[in-house]
Amino acid sequence: MCGCFVSTLDEFSSGRSRGGGGGMADRQEQKLKDAEKWLKKADKLTKLSFTRWAADWSEATPLYEQAGLVYKTAKLFEKGKHCFEKAAIGQERLSSQWTAAKHLETAGGLAKELEAWPEVADLYKRASEMYMFCGKPQPAADALVRGAKAIEDSVPDDAIRMYLDSCSFLEDDGREQMAFDTYRAATNLYIKQQRYADAASMLLRWGQAADKCKAIQSQCKAYVSAILVYLYNQDLKAAEQCHNDCSQVDAFLNSEQNQLAEKVLQAYRDSDGDEVMYVIKSSKTLPHLDHMIVRLAKQLPVGGLKPVIGPSNDDLDENDLT
Amino acid sequence: MSVIDILTRVDALCKKYDKYDLDKQKGDLTNTNGDQFLKLYTVIEADIQAALEKSNEALGEKNRAVAVTLNAEVRRQKAALQKELPKLQRLAVKKVKGLSKEELEARPDLVLGLAQRVEEIPDGTALSRRPANGGWAGGPRNEIRIDVMSPDDTLRPEHYAETEESKGFRSEYEYRRDKQDQGLDHIADGLATLKNMAGDINEELDRQVPLIDEIDTKVDQASSDLRSTNKRLKEVVTQMRSSRNFCIDIILLAICLGIAAYLYKYVTSRSEATSGVEKDAGMQVKASSAAGTRKMCIPHILNLSVEVVGKAMAELIRSDLYQTFGRRRFTSKSKCRTGSWNVPKSGTHFKLASTSECEYTEHGLQKNVGSGSASFVYDKAGSSAFLMDHLEHGICIPHSTFRLLRW
């Protein structure tokens, strides 16, 4: 693969023919030298100076691209990122936003290796803007999701924001079905951050999106997951409310997931921890939910079974009627 | 197959097809000749045999359904036989001709024996007359009596007590039921997973339908673009190779070929000239000798042959002699010796030398008249001079120079 890179770049280099010369290291070095050359040349072409009144982007952009590729394969991330950014600017000037966005995404990927998180976020956001400019919300959303995934471990807030933006892009476009994965990722991130209320609200949003595209199974799963998250959050009232709301939907009302929800809520109302555990364990539909939710559900009664209104976290006191 | 086997098989076949044997039937009839008792007796006995066989079959049958049907048949037959028995009894007391007293008395006993045999045929419901003890639920070993319960039975307290068999039966039933439940649970789990997967697949496919439609339209667009581009390309190419341009191409080609042909001809004609002289030399020498002219063509440089030179010289000398001495009869013999060719590279001419000896004998005289040698000087410029030097001995032949034109 390096060989064919080299052969395609040959036409730009000035008459070099290092065929079966040294080993891989030599070739690598040679390529790096070439990349340096191209980079310098491109910089010269684009830097405005006394003799040059207008930057020649059409020449410079391919050079930047090639240099960037070489750096990427050689794992020199900083330089590669720099090259790709410049290449993206070039493409923008050449009014080809699509390619520019692609380069920005690559640059973002390299920045992720460098762990320069703000830059990563910034690059991906720019990329997504370019995609939107081209009139393609789908790739824009995808770019945001990728960016969010890149930074979710380190800067979760930004990641969340990116996820939400991505979801709104798709919702506006009417293509919610593509957003399911995004919802799932956002929910998982919330749960990891232990922001359960937000997670539940995200799940409800997911359910709404599923309703719009008639994905009944996903919808029911989302609703039941929301109820379970509320319960895990020890918020029985909210869970009940949620259940009431969701029961308005016919599809959910008649589903297996609803049965599970009802059983669990009933057990909670009876304040019977064992019953809750039994219901969770013997349920057929629970294992098919998202694995994070399943993990929460398995801990459910242990997560603090309270009587209907009561703040105690201990095991249940059946005589407590407050 | 041994003889015994054959005999047994024949017996079996005969027995099977006895009923078709009219003679035998008539024989039977004549045998029993009005003895209705015997007839009926034999018939009943045969039926009893058949019923016994069937009941044996039923006992050995593992399939309960088949066993039940067989038992029912046996029971039916028993009932029919029991109906026949009173008839037999009535016949038994009738007096028949040709029958001894003892036999007559024995007949009712026979009838009774027959009746007992009929009773004894096991039909699957026969139970030994036990006291009504475990009437409620017999175990699988003992058949359950459903129809032998009397109202008194229910009043007795042991009626509802459990026997060993009933306990065992109950536990087995429950064990089997639990097993079934387990299996059904397993199946239910699998089905739930299947349902879930199917639902997910359904949603995924729904998601992909619009994407594929988009791909479809885009690909259609791309292919139509490609087609139109191809067509235009074809047009351009055909235009480039149109007939007008084609003719121009041919004309130019013809011109080139013409030039080449001209050059070729030029080269070849130069070579022809030199080779043509050689042939002319031979011919012209004869012509000159005949006509007395002194013109001779010089052969081509490279195709010079010694004989020609020698002969030419000989003829020349002879003509000279004729002129000098008149037409006397000379015979000449000429011997040619090979000469040496000097072909100087850089010169405009070259020298060929050849000598030839000619013996001229005057008529009657035998005298070597002379010999001569000639040298050619060939001028490259296009004409040539043919110089001939005669060196003679004895006879003086004037030196003569011939200038011959070439082609």
XYZ file of C-alpha atoms in Angstrom:
729
model
C 0.000 0.000 0.000
C 2.844 2.376 0.739
C 4.303 1.342 -2.602
C 1.255 2.377 -4.488
C 1.073 5.642 -2.632
C 4.575 6.248 -3.758
C 3.850 5.381 -7.352
C 0.908 7.726 -7.557
C 2.858 10.505 -6.010
C 5.671 9.965 -8.430
C 4.327 12.322 -10.979
C 4.635 15.192 -8.584
C 8.092 14.415 -7.374
C 10.936 15.318 -9.553
C 12.362 12.249 -11.215
C 13.060 9.975 -8.353
C 13.185 6.304 -8.931
C 14.087 4.424 -5.855
C 12.858 1.058 -6.960
C 14.307 -1.921 -5.262
C 16.741 0.086 -3.254
C 16.932 -0.366 0.493
C 14.378 -1.942 2.771
C 11.117 -0.604 4.126
C 12.832 1.886 6.379
C 14.561 3.485 3.471
C 11.374 3.797 1.541
C 9.664 5.233 4.552
C 12.377 7.789 4.973
C 12.200 8.658 1.349
C 8.485 9.137 1.583
C 8.815 11.318 4.606
C 11.353 13.440 2.826
C 8.985 13.778 -0.056
C 6.209 14.717 2.275
C 8.404 17.426 3.747
C 9.154 18.695 0.306
C 5.523 18.845 -0.645
C 4.577 20.529 2.550
C 7.177 23.182 2.100
C 6.193 23.713 -1.463
C 2.562 23.991 -0.577
C 3.308 26.424 2.198
C 5.276 28.547 -0.141
C 2.439 28.524 -2.617
C -0.042 29.657 -0.077
C 1.865 32.145 1.936
C 1.160 35.611 0.777
C 4.217 37.679 0.382
C 5.524 40.490 -1.577
C 5.963 38.504 -4.745
C 2.806 36.523 -4.357
C -0.422 38.411 -4.078
C -2.800 35.540 -4.211
C -2.375 32.106 -2.760
C -2.439 29.337 -5.287
C -4.712 26.894 -3.585
C -5.402 24.717 -6.579
C -1.763 23.713 -6.687
C -1.231 23.602 -3.010
C -4.221 21.509 -2.010
C -3.176 18.242 -3.667
C 0.288 18.647 -2.187
C -1.170 19.107 1.240
C -3.340 16.060 0.784
C -0.507 13.830 -0.226
C 1.749 15.026 2.498
C -1.047 14.505 4.982
C -1.579 10.939 3.816
C 2.061 10.116 4.171
C 2.156 11.555 7.651
C -0.947 9.680 8.591
C 0.488 6.347 7.563
C 3.737 7.215 9.270
C 1.746 8.076 12.392
C 3.087 11.574 12.643
C -0.174 12.943 13.864
C 0.666 16.550 14.463
C 1.993 17.163 11.019
C -0.707 15.092 9.443
C -3.379 17.064 11.188
C -1.825 20.314 10.146
C -1.657 19.151 6.526
C -5.227 18.011 6.470
C -6.469 21.214 7.971
C -4.664 23.191 5.347
C -5.998 20.878 2.680
C -9.496 21.448 3.999
C -9.076 25.205 3.784
C -7.822 24.754 0.261
C -10.805 22.712 -0.767
C -13.082 25.246 0.762
C -11.500 27.976 -1.275
C -11.942 25.757 -4.280
C -15.579 25.571 -3.224
C -15.661 21.872 -2.749
C -17.037 21.727 0.751
C -17.605 18.032 0.669
C -13.921 17.216 0.307
C -13.078 19.909 2.808
C -15.376 18.317 5.330
C -13.810 14.936 4.702
C -10.376 16.339 5.322
C -11.533 17.981 8.500
C -12.846 14.690 9.711
C -9.545 13.018 9.024
C -7.807 15.817 10.843
C -10.179 15.290 13.726
C -9.300 11.626 13.832
C -5.644 12.477 13.985
C -6.268 15.035 16.677
C -7.985 12.350 18.680
C -4.772 10.331 18.585
C -3.027 13.396 19.824
C -5.630 13.720 22.566
C -6.128 17.382 21.888
C -9.774 17.227 22.830
C -10.962 20.747 22.222
C -9.430 20.587 18.807
C -11.108 17.330 18.100
C -14.488 18.714 18.953
C -13.843 21.819 16.990
C -12.717 19.971 13.877
C -15.662 17.646 13.860
C -18.067 20.490 14.358
C -16.572 22.341 11.463
C -16.796 19.249 9.354
C -20.438 18.856 10.184
C -21.113 22.462 9.325
C -19.586 21.954 5.933
C -21.764 18.941 5.355
C -24.798 20.963 6.267
C -23.636 23.627 3.896
C -23.624 21.041 1.151
C -27.187 20.322 2.098
C -26.605 16.882 3.508
C -27.750 16.580 7.085
C -27.107 12.877 7.280
C -23.338 13.071 6.974
C -23.393 16.102 9.218
C -25.067 14.101 11.924
C -22.680 11.242 11.343
C -19.708 13.541 11.718
C -21.039 14.859 14.988
C -21.613 11.364 16.270
C -18.118 10.336 15.361
C -16.709 13.389 17.051
C -18.782 12.764 20.133
C -17.623 9.184 20.266
C -14.050 10.347 20.043
C -14.298 12.646 23.006
C -16.932 11.029 25.143
C -14.463 9.552 27.535
C -12.655 12.756 28.216
C -15.095 15.586 27.671
C -18.499 14.051 28.108
C -20.402 17.303 28.193
C -19.233 18.282 24.778
C -19.965 14.824 23.601
C -23.486 15.026 24.909
C -24.008 18.304 23.196
C -22.784 16.860 19.947
C -25.064 13.897 20.283
C -28.013 16.151 20.890
C -27.158 18.320 17.936
C -26.893 15.295 15.767
C -30.268 14.075 16.893
C -31.854 17.428 16.193
C -30.335 17.495 12.709
C -31.894 14.201 11.894
C -35.190 15.029 13.470
C -35.424 18.188 11.438
C -34.732 16.238 8.348
C -37.364 13.713 9.215
C -34.982 10.818 9.237
C -35.311 9.746 12.816
C -34.635 6.176 12.071
C -31.001 6.932 11.580
C -30.978 8.608 14.947
C -31.661 5.493 16.977
C -28.015 4.708 17.378
C -27.333 8.249 18.449
C -30.055 8.123 21.055
C -28.659 4.910 22.348
C -25.154 6.321 22.582
C -26.391 9.454 24.319
C -28.415 7.422 26.792
C -25.484 5.229 27.609
C -23.326 8.250 28.164
C -25.870 9.750 30.522
C -26.100 6.554 32.445
C -22.354 6.358 32.700
C -22.413 9.833 34.089
C -25.238 8.790 36.362
C -27.532 11.462 35.088
C -30.509 9.200 35.188
C -33.198 11.763 34.755
C -31.555 12.949 31.591
C -31.161 9.401 30.467
C -34.819 8.753 30.980
C -35.810 11.858 29.109
C -33.555 10.846 26.271
C -35.220 7.478 26.215
C -38.587 9.122 25.973
C -37.343 11.195 23.111
C -36.187 8.018 21.478
C -39.594 6.544 21.974
C -41.150 9.541 20.323
C -38.865 9.255 17.341
C -39.665 5.582 17.061
C -43.321 6.365 17.157
C -42.932 8.681 14.228
C -41.380 6.039 12.063
C -43.649 3.287 13.314
C -40.876 1.284 14.891
C -43.125 -0.206 17.505
C -40.656 -2.551 19.051
C -38.054 0.111 19.588
C -40.686 2.394 20.978
C -41.908 -0.063 23.559
C -38.387 -0.940 24.517
C -37.542 2.717 24.950
C -40.546 3.330 27.164
C -39.924 0.381 29.395
C -36.282 1.353 29.660
C -37.323 4.839 30.739
C -39.537 3.438 33.455
C -36.773 1.188 34.679
C -34.307 4.033 34.761
C -36.709 6.088 36.810
C -37.066 3.216 39.200
C -33.351 2.833 39.419
C -33.191 6.472 40.225
C -35.530 5.693 43.095
C -38.131 7.927 41.660
C -41.253 5.858 41.822
C -43.535 8.757 41.227
C -41.828 9.697 38.056
C -41.887 6.115 36.984
C -45.577 5.887 37.555
C -46.170 9.078 35.732
C -44.087 7.903 32.877
C -45.987 4.701 32.794
C -49.260 6.531 32.682
C -48.096 8.690 29.857
C -46.782 5.829 27.894
C -49.905 3.823 28.366
C -51.706 6.368 26.289
C -49.945 4.886 23.348
C -51.879 1.899 22.110
C -48.906 0.138 20.751
C -47.196 0.240 24.082
C -50.304 -0.654 25.987
C -50.641 -4.017 24.338
C -47.018 -4.935 24.267
C -45.029 -7.415 26.262
C -42.823 -4.665 27.495
C -45.804 -3.004 29.059
C -46.616 -6.185 30.895
C -43.156 -6.223 32.308
C -43.502 -2.612 33.326
C -46.808 -3.206 34.999
C -45.534 -6.185 36.903
C -42.518 -4.308 38.152
C -44.547 -1.305 39.146
C -47.038 -3.484 40.908
C -44.264 -5.127 42.846
C -42.994 -1.734 43.773
C -46.374 -0.607 44.883
C -46.605 -3.703 47.004
C -43.155 -2.835 48.223
C -42.080 -6.369 47.737
C -38.401 -6.515 46.943
C -38.386 -10.213 46.279
C -41.254 -9.908 43.926
C -39.406 -7.230 42.017
C -36.368 -9.413 41.742
C -38.449 -12.346 40.691
C -40.217 -10.346 38.011
C -36.962 -9.029 36.667
C -35.343 -12.424 36.656
C -38.160 -14.291 35.036
C -39.009 -11.725 32.458
C -38.594 -12.785 28.878
C -38.437 -9.308 27.437
C -35.887 -7.806 29.735
C -32.814 -9.456 28.251
C -33.603 -7.933 24.897
C -33.286 -4.390 26.107
C -30.104 -2.441 25.844
C -27.388 -3.988 27.956
C -26.891 -0.930 30.131
C -30.545 -0.944 31.035
C -30.407 -4.638 31.769
C -27.513 -4.035 34.105
C -29.482 -1.392 35.927
C -32.562 -3.549 36.073
C -30.702 -6.469 37.554
C -29.673 -4.237 40.400
C -33.114 -2.810 40.741
C -34.424 -3.748 44.069
C -30.990 -3.492 45.502
C -30.727 -0.017 44.100
C -32.928 0.997 46.969
C -36.357 -0.317 47.266
C -38.409 2.226 49.056
C -41.976 2.005 50.131
C -44.372 4.028 48.075
C -43.611 7.214 49.848
C -40.649 6.915 52.061
C -37.037 7.805 52.068
C -35.525 4.701 53.606
C -32.938 2.858 51.678
C -32.968 -0.255 53.728
C -34.865 -3.383 53.174
C -38.477 -3.044 53.239
C -40.512 -2.646 56.367
C -43.893 -3.974 55.563
C -45.449 -2.365 58.492
C -44.443 1.008 57.309
C -47.599 2.443 55.929
C -46.510 6.005 55.439
C -37.484 -76.074 0.947
C -37.895 -79.472 2.434
C -40.820 -81.779 1.894
C -42.144 -81.125 5.330
C -42.251 -77.417 4.674
C -44.074 -78.023 1.455
C -46.582 -80.239 3.207
C -47.264 -77.695 5.902
C -47.641 -74.946 3.386
C -50.041 -77.017 1.357
C -52.041 -77.759 4.475
C -52.227 -74.121 5.371
C -53.283 -73.151 1.874
C -55.945 -75.828 1.781
C -57.287 -74.713 5.074
C -57.366 -71.168 3.841
C -59.215 -71.916 0.698
C -61.466 -74.580 2.116
C -64.465 -72.400 1.908
C -64.109 -72.279 -1.870
C -64.076 -76.017 -2.035
C -67.706 -76.753 -2.855
C -67.268 -80.484 -2.727
C -65.913 -80.310 0.740
C -68.737 -78.082 1.858
C -71.230 -80.463 0.433
C -69.320 -83.201 2.106
C -69.589 -81.406 5.362
C -73.225 -81.013 4.883
C -73.719 -84.628 4.035
C -71.513 -85.495 6.932
C -73.546 -83.709 9.422
C -76.595 -84.500 7.396
C -79.289 -82.800 9.312
C -77.362 -82.761 12.523
C -77.834 -79.166 13.264
C -76.249 -79.485 16.615
C -72.956 -80.612 15.266
C -72.983 -77.921 12.655
C -73.647 -75.222 15.118
C -71.192 -76.737 17.490
C -68.410 -76.691 14.966
C -69.238 -73.166 13.965
C -69.233 -71.970 17.524
C -66.020 -73.766 18.231
C -64.382 -72.135 15.244
C -65.559 -68.768 16.450
C -64.201 -69.415 19.876
C -60.857 -70.275 18.350
C -60.849 -67.100 16.368
C -61.757 -65.042 19.395
C -59.026 -66.677 21.438
C -56.503 -65.891 18.778
C -57.584 -62.329 18.676
C -57.457 -61.965 22.392
C -53.969 -63.407 22.420
C -52.998 -60.880 19.868
C -54.484 -58.135 21.964
C -52.574 -59.244 24.987
C -49.330 -59.188 23.085
C -50.045 -55.862 21.435
C -48.048 -52.939 22.693
C -50.028 -50.215 21.023
C -52.841 -49.528 23.400
C -55.186 -48.240 20.764
C -54.861 -51.392 18.701
C -55.210 -53.480 21.822
C -58.386 -51.687 22.727
C -59.922 -52.234 19.299
C -59.002 -55.870 19.365
C -60.484 -56.292 22.800
C -63.663 -54.627 21.686
C -63.938 -57.034 18.807
C -63.338 -59.962 21.077
C -66.055 -58.737 23.349
C -68.451 -58.402 20.474
C -67.717 -61.891 19.386
C -68.204 -63.195 22.873
C -71.577 -61.514 23.046
C -72.568 -63.015 19.720
C -71.413 -66.431 20.826
C -73.315 -66.167 24.028
C -76.401 -65.434 22.041
C -75.818 -68.555 20.007
C -75.399 -70.767 23.023
C -79.106 -71.053 23.953
C -79.812 -72.189 20.433
C -77.177 -74.814 20.777
C -78.675 -75.946 24.012
C -82.045 -76.399 22.444
C -80.519 -78.380 19.672
C -78.579 -80.444 22.127
C -81.697 -82.035 23.541
C -83.106 -82.849 20.163
C -82.945 -86.370 19.127
C -80.885 -87.095 16.070
C -80.716 -90.168 14.016
C -77.674 -92.304 14.196
C -76.492 -90.973 17.445
C -75.800 -93.124 20.472
C -77.453 -92.536 23.778
C -74.281 -91.604 25.472
C -73.542 -89.045 22.912
C -76.960 -87.591 23.264
C -76.492 -87.232 26.968
C -73.064 -85.810 26.504
C -74.297 -83.009 24.317
C -75.698 -80.697 26.961
C -72.417 -81.065 28.817
C -70.638 -80.114 25.682
C -72.823 -77.081 25.435
C -72.016 -76.062 28.969
C -68.338 -76.604 28.370
C -68.590 -74.435 25.334
C -70.340 -71.757 27.321
C -67.588 -71.743 29.867
C -64.961 -71.521 27.207
C -66.697 -68.542 25.755
C -66.709 -66.868 29.136
C -63.066 -67.532 29.613
C -61.936 -65.736 26.506
C -59.944 -62.854 27.835
C -61.185 -59.595 26.449
C -59.234 -57.049 28.286
C -61.861 -56.296 30.827
C -61.846 -59.538 32.639
C -60.905 -59.110 36.179
C -60.786 -61.740 38.716
C -63.699 -61.332 41.039
C -62.025 -59.339 43.746
C -63.782 -57.605 46.483
C -64.377 -53.969 45.619
C -61.262 -52.741 47.257
C -59.100 -50.323 45.327
C -61.971 -49.364 43.176
C -61.182 -45.736 42.698
C -57.839 -45.671 41.000
C -55.998 -48.776 39.972
C -52.361 -48.349 39.046
C -51.134 -48.774 35.524
C -50.659 -52.446 36.175
C -54.241 -53.123 36.942
C -56.779 -51.774 34.607
C -59.007 -49.097 35.899
C -62.530 -50.228 36.285
C -64.809 -47.488 35.254
C -68.028 -49.317 35.062
C -67.995 -51.499 38.108
C -68.536 -48.867 40.718
C -71.646 -49.105 42.674
C -73.198 -46.282 44.720
C -72.296 -48.136 47.883
C -68.694 -47.797 47.043
C -68.684 -44.049 47.388
C -69.951 -44.252 50.917
C -67.110 -46.325 52.153
C -64.275 -44.225 53.504
C -61.521 -46.360 51.989
C -62.970 -45.612 48.652
C -61.112 -42.346 48.420
C -58.006 -43.508 50.193
C -54.812 -43.602 48.310
C -53.218 -46.827 47.415
C -49.613 -47.263 46.596
C -50.420 -47.270 42.978
C -52.422 -44.143 43.115
C -49.665 -42.328 44.979
C -47.153 -43.480 42.474
C -49.407 -42.507 39.652
C -49.936 -39.063 41.060
C -46.260 -38.420 41.642
C -45.443 -39.619 38.186
C -48.094 -37.345 36.766
C -46.721 -34.371 38.584
C -43.168 -35.183 37.634
C -44.152 -35.390 34.003
C -46.040 -32.152 34.242
C -43.029 -30.363 35.697
C -40.863 -31.719 32.978
C -43.282 -30.435 30.413
C -43.348 -27.064 32.047
C -39.604 -26.854 31.930
C -39.549 -27.734 28.300
C -42.219 -25.224 27.520
C -40.335 -22.540 29.379
C -37.298 -23.291 27.334
C -39.298 -23.034 24.165
C -40.864 -19.825 25.331
C -37.464 -18.283 25.913
C -36.315 -19.243 22.489
C -39.467 -17.891 20.941
C -39.122 -14.616 22.784
C -35.606 -14.219 21.478
C -36.774 -15.016 18.005
C -39.542 -12.489 18.259
C -37.174 -9.843 19.423
C -34.722 -10.531 16.669
C -37.433 -10.577 14.089
C -38.738 -7.250 15.303
C -35.291 -5.722 15.134
C -34.725 -7.061 11.658
C -38.027 -5.609 10.631
C -37.093 -2.187 11.885
C -33.679 -2.354 10.289
C -35.176 -3.217 6.944
C -37.657 -0.403 7.240
C -34.756 1.880 7.867
C -32.891 0.740 4.842
C -35.732 0.927 2.349
C -35.470 4.680 1.701
C -31.697 4.447 1.524
C -31.907 1.829 -1.148
C -34.436 3.873 -3.063
C -32.032 6.761 -2.998
C -29.220 4.599 -4.228
C -31.471 3.345 -6.963
C -32.283 6.820 -8.273
C -28.685 7.924 -8.074
C -27.447 4.919 -9.938
C -30.099 5.401 -12.601
C -28.984 8.972 -12.995
C -25.361 7.974 -13.250
C -26.026 5.275 -15.824
C -28.080 7.590 -18.030
C -25.329 10.185 -17.853
C -22.853 7.569 -18.861
C -24.939 6.481 -21.782
C -25.334 9.984 -23.148
C -21.628 10.645 -22.738
C -20.795 7.483 -24.606
C -23.072 8.461 -27.423
C -21.494 11.843 -27.785
C -18.068 10.319 -27.725
C -19.069 7.964 -30.470
C -20.303 10.866 -32.563
C -17.070 12.740 -32.131
C -14.989 9.744 -33.042
C -16.990 9.000 -36.178
C -16.699 12.591 -37.194
C -12.990 12.435 -36.870
C -12.872 9.430 -39.091
C -15.433 10.770 -41.598
C -15.189 9.989 -45.335
C -13.737 13.362 -46.299
C -10.868 13.011 -43.918
C -10.504 9.447 -44.920
C -9.979 10.349 -48.582
C -7.388 12.893 -47.670
C -5.604 10.225 -45.689
C -5.597 7.888 -48.674
C -4.320 10.531 -51.038
C -1.444 11.405 -48.783
C -0.610 7.764 -48.416
C -0.638 7.327 -52.180
C 1.696 10.239 -52.619
C 4.121 8.797 -50.139
C 4.054 5.459 -51.897
C 4.599 7.153 -55.215
C 7.663 8.905 -53.966
C 8.996 5.675 -52.586
C 8.342 3.867 -55.836
C 10.111 6.568 -57.775
C 13.152 6.336 -55.621
C 13.168 2.594 -55.915
C 12.954 2.777 -59.656
C 15.816 5.211 -59.797
C 18.046 2.969 -57.844
C 17.155 -0.140 -59.764
C 17.523 1.472 -63.167
C 21.079 2.459 -62.417
C 21.952 -1.107 -61.681
C 20.193 -2.301 -64.807
C 22.300 -0.119 -67.038
C 25.516 -1.722 -65.896
C 24.198 -5.219 -66.263
C 22.670 -4.508 -69.660
C 26.036 -3.600 -71.193
C 27.347 -7.069 -70.650
C 24.711 -8.658 -72.746
C 25.074 -6.065 -75.422
C 28.809 -6.629 -75.649
C 28.444 -10.197 -76.802
C 25.766 -9.342 -79.314
C 27.384 -6.289 -80.675
C 30.727 -7.936 -81.198
C 29.110 -10.361 -83.574
C 27.238 -7.602 -85.207
C 30.383 -5.586 -85.654
C 32.269 -8.485 -87.101
C 29.481 -9.191 -89.488
C 28.946 -5.581 -90.417
C 32.555 -4.592 -90.102
C 31.821 -1.820 -87.674
C 34.076 -1.255 -84.849
C 31.678 -0.262 -82.308
C 31.582 -2.251 -79.150
C 29.860 -1.764 -75.889
C 31.785 -2.083 -72.758
C 30.336 -4.507 -70.418
C 29.404 -3.539 -66.938
C 32.302 -3.385 -64.608
C 31.276 -6.061 -62.316
C 29.880 -8.419 -64.887
C 32.860 -8.460 -67.107
C 33.747 -11.866 -68.207
C 37.036 -12.832 -69.539
C 35.671 -14.836 -72.401
C 33.766 -11.926 -73.680
C 36.794 -9.736 -73.595
C 38.882 -12.354 -75.206
C 36.359 -13.050 -77.886
C 35.836 -9.409 -78.480
C 39.475 -8.928 -78.915
C 39.781 -11.886 -81.200
C 37.060 -10.582 -83.418
C 38.548 -7.196 -83.505
C 41.892 -8.543 -84.424
C 40.379 -10.649 -87.154
C 38.504 -7.776 -88.600
C 41.669 -5.838 -88.561
C 43.424 -8.570 -90.348
C 40.644 -8.756 -92.862
C 41.052 -5.158 -93.549
C 44.749 -5.385 -93.752
C 45.126 -8.465 -95.654
C 41.900 -8.698 -97.422
C 39.529 -11.350 -97.155
C 41.765 -14.223 -97.001
C 40.795 -17.085 -95.204
C 41.984 -16.915 -91.747
C 41.244 -19.289 -89.031
C 41.793 -18.147 -85.624
C 42.106 -19.874 -82.427
C 41.920 -17.833 -79.447
C 42.946 -18.725 -76.038
C 41.999 -16.570 -73.257
C 43.872 -16.167 -70.144
C 42.353 -14.666 -67.125
C 43.407 -11.240 -66.473
C 43.646 -9.271 -63.348
C 41.232 -6.640 -62.420
C 42.412 -3.566 -60.773
C 39.606 -1.570 -59.408
C 41.044 1.405 -57.675
C 38.608 2.759 -55.184
C 39.077 6.381 -55.483
C 39.748 6.733 -59.080
C 37.383 7.738 -61.759
C 38.573 5.009 -63.948
C 39.964 1.648 -63.598
C 42.054 -0.530 -65.660
C 41.205 -3.937 -66.784
C 43.835 -5.954 -68.372
C 43.385 -9.106 -70.160
C 45.454 -10.894 -72.598
C 44.412 -13.176 -75.225
C 46.350 -15.016 -77.732
C 44.980 -15.502 -81.064
C 46.581 -17.665 -83.642
C 45.859 -16.608 -87.034
C 46.939 -18.987 -89.698
C 46.959 -17.960 -93.202
C 45.398 -20.325 -95.426
C 47.875 -22.989 -95.988
C 50.328 -21.467 -93.710
C 50.684 -22.410 -90.152
C 52.079 -19.547 -88.486
C 51.267 -17.896 -85.261
C 50.396 -14.545 -86.465
C 50.036 -12.654 -83.362
C 48.703 -12.174 -79.900
C 47.325 -9.197 -78.315
C 46.280 -7.787 -75.082
C 43.804 -5.130 -74.397
C 43.124 -2.926 -71.546
C 39.916 -1.153 -70.833
C 39.656 2.115 -69.230
C 36.295 2.768 -67.844
C 35.258 6.231 -67.123
C 32.802 6.645 -64.340
C 31.299 9.763 -65.704
C 29.140 7.902 -68.069
C 31.079 7.293 -71.154
C 33.919 5.045 -71.493
C 36.879 4.631 -73.637
C 37.966 1.423 -74.873
C 41.551 1.335 -75.614
C 43.119 -1.504 -77.158
C 46.729 -2.068 -77.318
C 47.975 -4.637 -79.603
C 51.219 -6.141 -78.970
C 51.990 -8.255 -81.830
C 54.827 -10.219 -82.860
C 55.597 -10.585 -86.391
C 52.735 -8.785 -87.903
C 52.250 -5.238 -87.258
C 48.737 -4.276 -86.643
C 48.167 -0.686 -86.301
C 47.200 0.534 -82.962
C 43.638 1.563 -82.989
C 41.547 3.289 -80.503
C 37.913 2.765 -80.272
C 35.711 5.034 -78.574
C 32.470 3.453 -77.698
C 29.556 4.963 -76.216
C 27.750 3.317 -73.573
C 24.011 3.257 -73.200
